[in-house]
PDB file of C-alpha atoms in Angstrom:
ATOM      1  CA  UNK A   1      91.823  97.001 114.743  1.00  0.00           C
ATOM      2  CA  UNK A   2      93.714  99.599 113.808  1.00  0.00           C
ATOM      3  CA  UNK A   3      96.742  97.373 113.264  1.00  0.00           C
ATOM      4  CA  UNK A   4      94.948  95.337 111.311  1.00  0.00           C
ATOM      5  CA  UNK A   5      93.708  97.542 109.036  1.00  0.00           C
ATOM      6  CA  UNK A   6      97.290  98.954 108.466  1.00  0.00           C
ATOM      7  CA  UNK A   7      98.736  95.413 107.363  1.00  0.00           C
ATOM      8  CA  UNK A   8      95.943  95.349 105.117  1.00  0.00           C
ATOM      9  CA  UNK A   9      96.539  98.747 103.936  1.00  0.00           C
ATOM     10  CA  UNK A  10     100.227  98.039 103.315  1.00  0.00           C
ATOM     11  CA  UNK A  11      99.499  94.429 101.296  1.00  0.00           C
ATOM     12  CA  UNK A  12      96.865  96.551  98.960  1.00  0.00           C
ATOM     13  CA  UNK A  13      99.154  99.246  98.313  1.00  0.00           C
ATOM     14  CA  UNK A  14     102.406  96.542  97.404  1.00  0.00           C
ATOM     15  CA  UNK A  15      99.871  94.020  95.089  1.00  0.00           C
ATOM     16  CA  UNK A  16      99.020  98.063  93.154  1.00  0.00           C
ATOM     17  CA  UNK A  17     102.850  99.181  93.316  1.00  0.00           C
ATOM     18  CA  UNK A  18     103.883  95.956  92.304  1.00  0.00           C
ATOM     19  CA  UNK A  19     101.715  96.247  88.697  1.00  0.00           C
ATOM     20  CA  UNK A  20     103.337  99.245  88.354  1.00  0.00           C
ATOM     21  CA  UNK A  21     106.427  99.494  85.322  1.00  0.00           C
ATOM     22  CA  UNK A  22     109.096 102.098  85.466  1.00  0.00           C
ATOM     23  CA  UNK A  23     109.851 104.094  82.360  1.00  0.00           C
ATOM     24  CA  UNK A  24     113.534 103.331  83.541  1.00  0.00           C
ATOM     25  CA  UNK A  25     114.674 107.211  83.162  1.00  0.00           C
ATOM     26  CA  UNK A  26     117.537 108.422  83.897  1.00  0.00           C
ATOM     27  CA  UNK A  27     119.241 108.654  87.656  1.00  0.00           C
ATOM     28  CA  UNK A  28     119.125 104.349  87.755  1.00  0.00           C
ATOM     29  CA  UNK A  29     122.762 102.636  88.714  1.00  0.00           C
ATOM     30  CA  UNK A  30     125.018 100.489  86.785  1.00  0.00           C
ATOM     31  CA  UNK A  31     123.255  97.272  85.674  1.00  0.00           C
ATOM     32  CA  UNK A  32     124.713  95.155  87.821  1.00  0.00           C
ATOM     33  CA  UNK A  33     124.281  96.973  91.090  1.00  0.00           C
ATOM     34  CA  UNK A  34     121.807  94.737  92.805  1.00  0.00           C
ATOM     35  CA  UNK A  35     122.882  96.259  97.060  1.00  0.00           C
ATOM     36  CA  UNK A  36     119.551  97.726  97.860  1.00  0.00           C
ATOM     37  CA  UNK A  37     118.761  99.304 101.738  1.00  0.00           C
ATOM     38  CA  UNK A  38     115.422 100.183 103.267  1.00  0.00           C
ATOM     39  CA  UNK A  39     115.084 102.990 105.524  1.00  0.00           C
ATOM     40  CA  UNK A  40     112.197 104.148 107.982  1.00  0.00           C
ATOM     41  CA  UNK A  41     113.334 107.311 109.949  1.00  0.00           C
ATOM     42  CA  UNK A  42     110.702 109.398 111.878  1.00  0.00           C
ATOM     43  CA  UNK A  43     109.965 112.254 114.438  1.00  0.00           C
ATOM     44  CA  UNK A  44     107.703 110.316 116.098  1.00  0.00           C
ATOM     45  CA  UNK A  45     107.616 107.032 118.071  1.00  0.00           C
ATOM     46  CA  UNK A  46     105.061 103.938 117.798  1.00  0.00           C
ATOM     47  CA  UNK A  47     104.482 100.426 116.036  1.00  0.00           C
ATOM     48  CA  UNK A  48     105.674 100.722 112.879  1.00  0.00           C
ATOM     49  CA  UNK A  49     105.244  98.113 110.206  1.00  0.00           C
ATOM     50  CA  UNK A  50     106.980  97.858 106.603  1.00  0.00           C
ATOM     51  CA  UNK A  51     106.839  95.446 103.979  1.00  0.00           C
ATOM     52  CA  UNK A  52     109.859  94.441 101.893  1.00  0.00           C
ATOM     53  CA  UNK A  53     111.051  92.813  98.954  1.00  0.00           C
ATOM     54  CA  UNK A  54     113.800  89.890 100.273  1.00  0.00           C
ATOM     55  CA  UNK A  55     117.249  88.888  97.864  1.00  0.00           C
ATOM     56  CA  UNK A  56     115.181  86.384  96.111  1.00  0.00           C
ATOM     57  CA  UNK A  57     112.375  89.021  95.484  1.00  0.00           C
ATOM     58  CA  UNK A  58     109.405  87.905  97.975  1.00  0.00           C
ATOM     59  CA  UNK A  59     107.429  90.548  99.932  1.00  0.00           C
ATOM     60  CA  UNK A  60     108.423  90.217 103.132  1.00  0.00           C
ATOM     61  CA  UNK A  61     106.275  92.471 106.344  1.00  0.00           C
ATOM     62  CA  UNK A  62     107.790  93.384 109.596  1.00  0.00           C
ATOM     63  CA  UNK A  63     106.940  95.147 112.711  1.00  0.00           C
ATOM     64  CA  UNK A  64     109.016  97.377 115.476  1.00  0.00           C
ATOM     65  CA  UNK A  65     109.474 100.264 117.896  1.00  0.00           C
ATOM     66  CA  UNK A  66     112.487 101.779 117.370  1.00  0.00           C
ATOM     67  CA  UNK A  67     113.702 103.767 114.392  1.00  0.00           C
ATOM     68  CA  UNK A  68     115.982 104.706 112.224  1.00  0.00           C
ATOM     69  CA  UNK A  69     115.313 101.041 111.119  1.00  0.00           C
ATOM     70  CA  UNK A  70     117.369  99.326 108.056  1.00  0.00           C
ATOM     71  CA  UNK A  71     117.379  96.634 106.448  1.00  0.00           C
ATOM     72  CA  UNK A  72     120.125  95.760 103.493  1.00  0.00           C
ATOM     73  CA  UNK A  73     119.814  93.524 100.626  1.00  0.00           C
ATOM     74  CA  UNK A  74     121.878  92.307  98.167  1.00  0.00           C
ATOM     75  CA  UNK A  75     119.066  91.461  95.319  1.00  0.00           C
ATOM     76  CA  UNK A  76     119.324  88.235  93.091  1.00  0.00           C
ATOM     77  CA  UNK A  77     119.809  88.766  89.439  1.00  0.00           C
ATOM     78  CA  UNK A  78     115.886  87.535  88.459  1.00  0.00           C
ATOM     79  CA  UNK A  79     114.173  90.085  90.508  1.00  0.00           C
ATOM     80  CA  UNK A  80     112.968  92.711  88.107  1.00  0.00           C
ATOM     81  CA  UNK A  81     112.097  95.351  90.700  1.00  0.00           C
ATOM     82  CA  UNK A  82     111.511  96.606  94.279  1.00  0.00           C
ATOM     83  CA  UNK A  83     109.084  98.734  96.345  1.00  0.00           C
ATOM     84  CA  UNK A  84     108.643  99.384 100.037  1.00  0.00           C
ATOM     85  CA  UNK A  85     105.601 100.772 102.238  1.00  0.00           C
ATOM     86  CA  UNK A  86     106.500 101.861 105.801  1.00  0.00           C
ATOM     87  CA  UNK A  87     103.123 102.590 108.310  1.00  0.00           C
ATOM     88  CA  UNK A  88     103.239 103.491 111.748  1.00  0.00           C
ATOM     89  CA  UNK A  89     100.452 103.566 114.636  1.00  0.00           C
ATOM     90  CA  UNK A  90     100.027 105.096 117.864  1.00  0.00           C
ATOM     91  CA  UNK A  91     101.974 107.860 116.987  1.00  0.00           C
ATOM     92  CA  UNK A  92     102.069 111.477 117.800  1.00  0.00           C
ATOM     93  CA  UNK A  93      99.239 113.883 115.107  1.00  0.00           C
ATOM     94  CA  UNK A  94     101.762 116.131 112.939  1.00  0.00           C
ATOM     95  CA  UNK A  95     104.963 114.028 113.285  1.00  0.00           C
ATOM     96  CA  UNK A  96     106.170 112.463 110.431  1.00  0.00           C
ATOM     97  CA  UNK A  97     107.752 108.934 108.667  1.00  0.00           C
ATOM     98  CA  UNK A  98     110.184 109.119 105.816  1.00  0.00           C
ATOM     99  CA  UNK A  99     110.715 105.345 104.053  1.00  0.00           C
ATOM    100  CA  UNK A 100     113.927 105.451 101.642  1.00  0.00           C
ATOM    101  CA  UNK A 101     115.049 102.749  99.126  1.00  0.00           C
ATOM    102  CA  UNK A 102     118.764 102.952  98.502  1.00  0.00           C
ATOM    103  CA  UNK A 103     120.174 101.210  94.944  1.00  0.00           C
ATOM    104  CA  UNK A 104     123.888 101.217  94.752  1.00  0.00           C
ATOM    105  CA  UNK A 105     124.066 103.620  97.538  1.00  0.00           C
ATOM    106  CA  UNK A 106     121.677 106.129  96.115  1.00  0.00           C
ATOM    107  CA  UNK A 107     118.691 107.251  97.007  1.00  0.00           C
ATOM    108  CA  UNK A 108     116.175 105.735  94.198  1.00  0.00           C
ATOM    109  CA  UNK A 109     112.760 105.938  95.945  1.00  0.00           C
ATOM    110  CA  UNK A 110     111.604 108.315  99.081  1.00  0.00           C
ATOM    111  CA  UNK A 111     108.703 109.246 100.762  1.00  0.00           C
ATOM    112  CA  UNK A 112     107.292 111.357 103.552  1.00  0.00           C
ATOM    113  CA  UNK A 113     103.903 111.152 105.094  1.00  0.00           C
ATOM    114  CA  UNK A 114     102.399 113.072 108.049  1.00  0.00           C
ATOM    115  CA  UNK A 115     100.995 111.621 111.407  1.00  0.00           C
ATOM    116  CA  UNK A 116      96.979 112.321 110.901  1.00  0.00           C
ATOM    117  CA  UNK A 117      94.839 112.970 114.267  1.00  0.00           C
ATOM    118  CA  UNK A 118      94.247 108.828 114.554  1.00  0.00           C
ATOM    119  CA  UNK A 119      97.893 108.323 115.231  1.00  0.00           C
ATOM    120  CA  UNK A 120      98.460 106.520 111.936  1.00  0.00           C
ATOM    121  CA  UNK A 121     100.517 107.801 108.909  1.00  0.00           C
ATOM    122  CA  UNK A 122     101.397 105.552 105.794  1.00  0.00           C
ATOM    123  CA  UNK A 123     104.297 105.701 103.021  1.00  0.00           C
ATOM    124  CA  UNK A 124     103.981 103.859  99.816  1.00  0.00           C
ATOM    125  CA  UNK A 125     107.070 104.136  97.178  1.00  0.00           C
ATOM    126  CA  UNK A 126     106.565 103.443  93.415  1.00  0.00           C
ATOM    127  CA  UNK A 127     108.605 100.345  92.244  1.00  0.00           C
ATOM    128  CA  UNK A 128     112.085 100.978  91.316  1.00  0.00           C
ATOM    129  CA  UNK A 129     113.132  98.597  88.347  1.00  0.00           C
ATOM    130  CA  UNK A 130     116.636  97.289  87.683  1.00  0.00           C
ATOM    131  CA  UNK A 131     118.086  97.614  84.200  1.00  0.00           C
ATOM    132  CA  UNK A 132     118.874  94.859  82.578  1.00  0.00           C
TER     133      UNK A 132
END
Protein backbone atom coordinates (compact mmCIF):
# COMPACT_ATOMS: atom_id res chain seq x y z
CA UNK A 1 0.00 0.00 0.00
CA UNK A 2 2.49 2.04 0.90
CA UNK A 3 4.23 1.63 -2.45
CA UNK A 4 1.41 2.42 -4.06
CA UNK A 5 0.65 5.40 -2.60
CA UNK A 6 4.28 6.64 -3.27
CA UNK A 7 3.97 6.10 -7.20
CA UNK A 8 0.95 8.00 -6.89
CA UNK A 9 2.53 10.59 -4.86
CA UNK A 10 5.43 10.93 -7.30
CA UNK A 11 2.94 11.12 -10.68
CA UNK A 12 0.89 14.08 -8.70
CA UNK A 13 3.84 15.92 -7.79
CA UNK A 14 5.51 15.62 -11.76
CA UNK A 15 1.76 16.51 -13.58
CA UNK A 16 2.13 20.01 -10.68
CA UNK A 17 6.03 20.47 -11.41
CA UNK A 18 5.49 19.97 -14.87
CA UNK A 19 2.87 23.27 -15.07
CA UNK A 20 5.40 24.95 -13.49
CA UNK A 21 7.61 27.87 -15.83
CA UNK A 22 11.03 28.97 -14.85
CA UNK A 23 11.80 32.66 -14.77
CA UNK A 24 15.06 31.37 -16.56
CA UNK A 25 17.50 33.46 -14.07
CA UNK A 26 20.69 33.42 -14.07
CA UNK A 27 23.13 30.20 -13.18
CA UNK A 28 21.39 28.20 -16.58
CA UNK A 29 24.20 26.68 -19.20
CA UNK A 30 24.98 27.52 -22.68
CA UNK A 31 21.91 27.04 -24.94
CA UNK A 32 22.87 24.22 -26.46
CA UNK A 33 23.90 22.08 -23.53
CA UNK A 34 21.20 19.49 -23.59
CA UNK A 35 23.68 16.38 -21.18
CA UNK A 36 21.44 16.22 -18.21
CA UNK A 37 22.19 13.43 -15.08
CA UNK A 38 19.87 12.35 -12.31
CA UNK A 39 21.14 11.57 -9.01
CA UNK A 40 19.54 9.80 -5.85
CA UNK A 41 22.20 9.48 -3.03
CA UNK A 42 21.07 8.60 0.57
CA UNK A 43 22.07 7.56 4.20
CA UNK A 44 19.66 5.15 4.27
CA UNK A 45 18.75 1.92 2.42
CA UNK A 46 15.21 0.72 0.94
CA UNK A 47 12.95 0.72 -2.33
CA UNK A 48 13.44 3.71 -3.84
CA UNK A 49 11.47 4.93 -6.79
CA UNK A 50 12.13 8.10 -9.16
CA UNK A 51 10.50 9.37 -12.07
CA UNK A 52 12.37 10.88 -15.02
CA UNK A 53 12.16 12.82 -18.00
CA UNK A 54 13.79 10.42 -21.07
CA UNK A 55 15.97 12.23 -24.34
CA UNK A 56 12.77 12.63 -26.13
CA UNK A 57 11.13 14.28 -23.00
CA UNK A 58 8.58 11.47 -21.63
CA UNK A 59 8.26 10.84 -17.86
CA UNK A 60 9.72 7.85 -17.33
CA UNK A 61 9.37 5.92 -13.31
CA UNK A 62 11.79 3.45 -11.98
CA UNK A 63 12.39 1.42 -8.97
CA UNK A 64 15.72 -0.01 -7.01
CA UNK A 65 17.77 -0.88 -3.94
CA UNK A 66 20.94 0.35 -4.26
CA UNK A 67 22.14 3.93 -4.34
CA UNK A 68 24.07 6.36 -5.43
CA UNK A 69 21.82 5.70 -8.52
CA UNK A 70 22.33 7.74 -12.01
CA UNK A 71 20.95 7.98 -14.81
CA UNK A 72 22.43 10.32 -17.88
CA UNK A 73 20.66 11.89 -20.66
CA UNK A 74 21.50 13.61 -23.51
CA UNK A 75 18.03 15.70 -24.05
CA UNK A 76 16.53 16.27 -27.64
CA UNK A 77 16.37 19.79 -28.84
CA UNK A 78 12.17 20.01 -28.48
CA UNK A 79 12.06 19.26 -24.86
CA UNK A 80 11.47 22.55 -23.13
CA UNK A 81 12.27 21.37 -19.61
CA UNK A 82 13.01 18.71 -16.95
CA UNK A 83 12.11 17.73 -13.35
CA UNK A 84 12.77 14.70 -11.20
CA UNK A 85 11.06 13.26 -7.88
CA UNK A 86 13.07 10.58 -6.02
CA UNK A 87 10.87 8.56 -2.97
CA UNK A 88 12.08 5.89 -0.96
CA UNK A 89 10.24 3.25 1.45
CA UNK A 90 11.16 1.03 4.13
CA UNK A 91 13.77 3.10 5.16
CA UNK A 92 15.43 3.98 8.36
CA UNK A 93 13.23 7.38 10.52
CA UNK A 94 15.88 10.39 10.38
CA UNK A 95 18.02 9.24 7.40
CA UNK A 96 17.87 11.13 4.49
CA UNK A 97 17.54 11.19 0.26
CA UNK A 98 19.17 13.89 -1.77
CA UNK A 99 17.81 13.81 -5.74
CA UNK A 100 20.20 16.11 -8.01
CA UNK A 101 19.61 17.19 -11.67
CA UNK A 102 22.88 17.95 -13.39
CA UNK A 103 22.70 20.40 -16.80
CA UNK A 104 25.99 20.68 -18.51
CA UNK A 105 27.68 19.25 -15.57
CA UNK A 106 26.20 21.58 -13.03
CA UNK A 107 24.15 21.19 -10.46
CA UNK A 108 20.69 22.96 -11.66
CA UNK A 109 18.09 21.39 -9.31
CA UNK A 110 18.66 19.61 -5.66
CA UNK A 111 16.79 18.43 -2.97
CA UNK A 112 16.94 16.83 0.44
CA UNK A 113 14.17 15.26 2.37
CA UNK A 114 14.20 13.43 5.73
CA UNK A 115 13.12 9.74 6.48
CA UNK A 116 9.68 10.39 8.63
CA UNK A 117 8.75 7.60 11.40
CA UNK A 118 6.69 5.49 8.42
CA UNK A 119 9.91 4.76 6.66
CA UNK A 120 9.00 6.93 3.68
CA UNK A 121 10.68 10.26 2.63
CA UNK A 122 9.92 12.08 -0.78
CA UNK A 123 11.97 14.71 -3.02
CA UNK A 124 10.27 16.76 -5.61
CA UNK A 125 12.57 19.33 -7.77
CA UNK A 126 11.02 22.38 -9.56
CA UNK A 127 11.40 22.11 -13.43
CA UNK A 128 14.56 23.32 -14.81
CA UNK A 129 13.93 24.95 -18.35
CA UNK A 130 16.43 25.06 -21.22
CA UNK A 131 17.09 28.37 -22.94
CA UNK A 132 16.38 28.62 -26.15
Amino acid sequence: MKSKFLVFSLFLSFGLLASCSSDGGSGNPPADSRQVKYEVTATTGGSFNVIYFTATGSATPENFTAVPWTKEVTMQSNVQAVTFNASVANATPGQTITSKVYVGGVVKRQGTSTVQANGTAFVALQPYTFQN
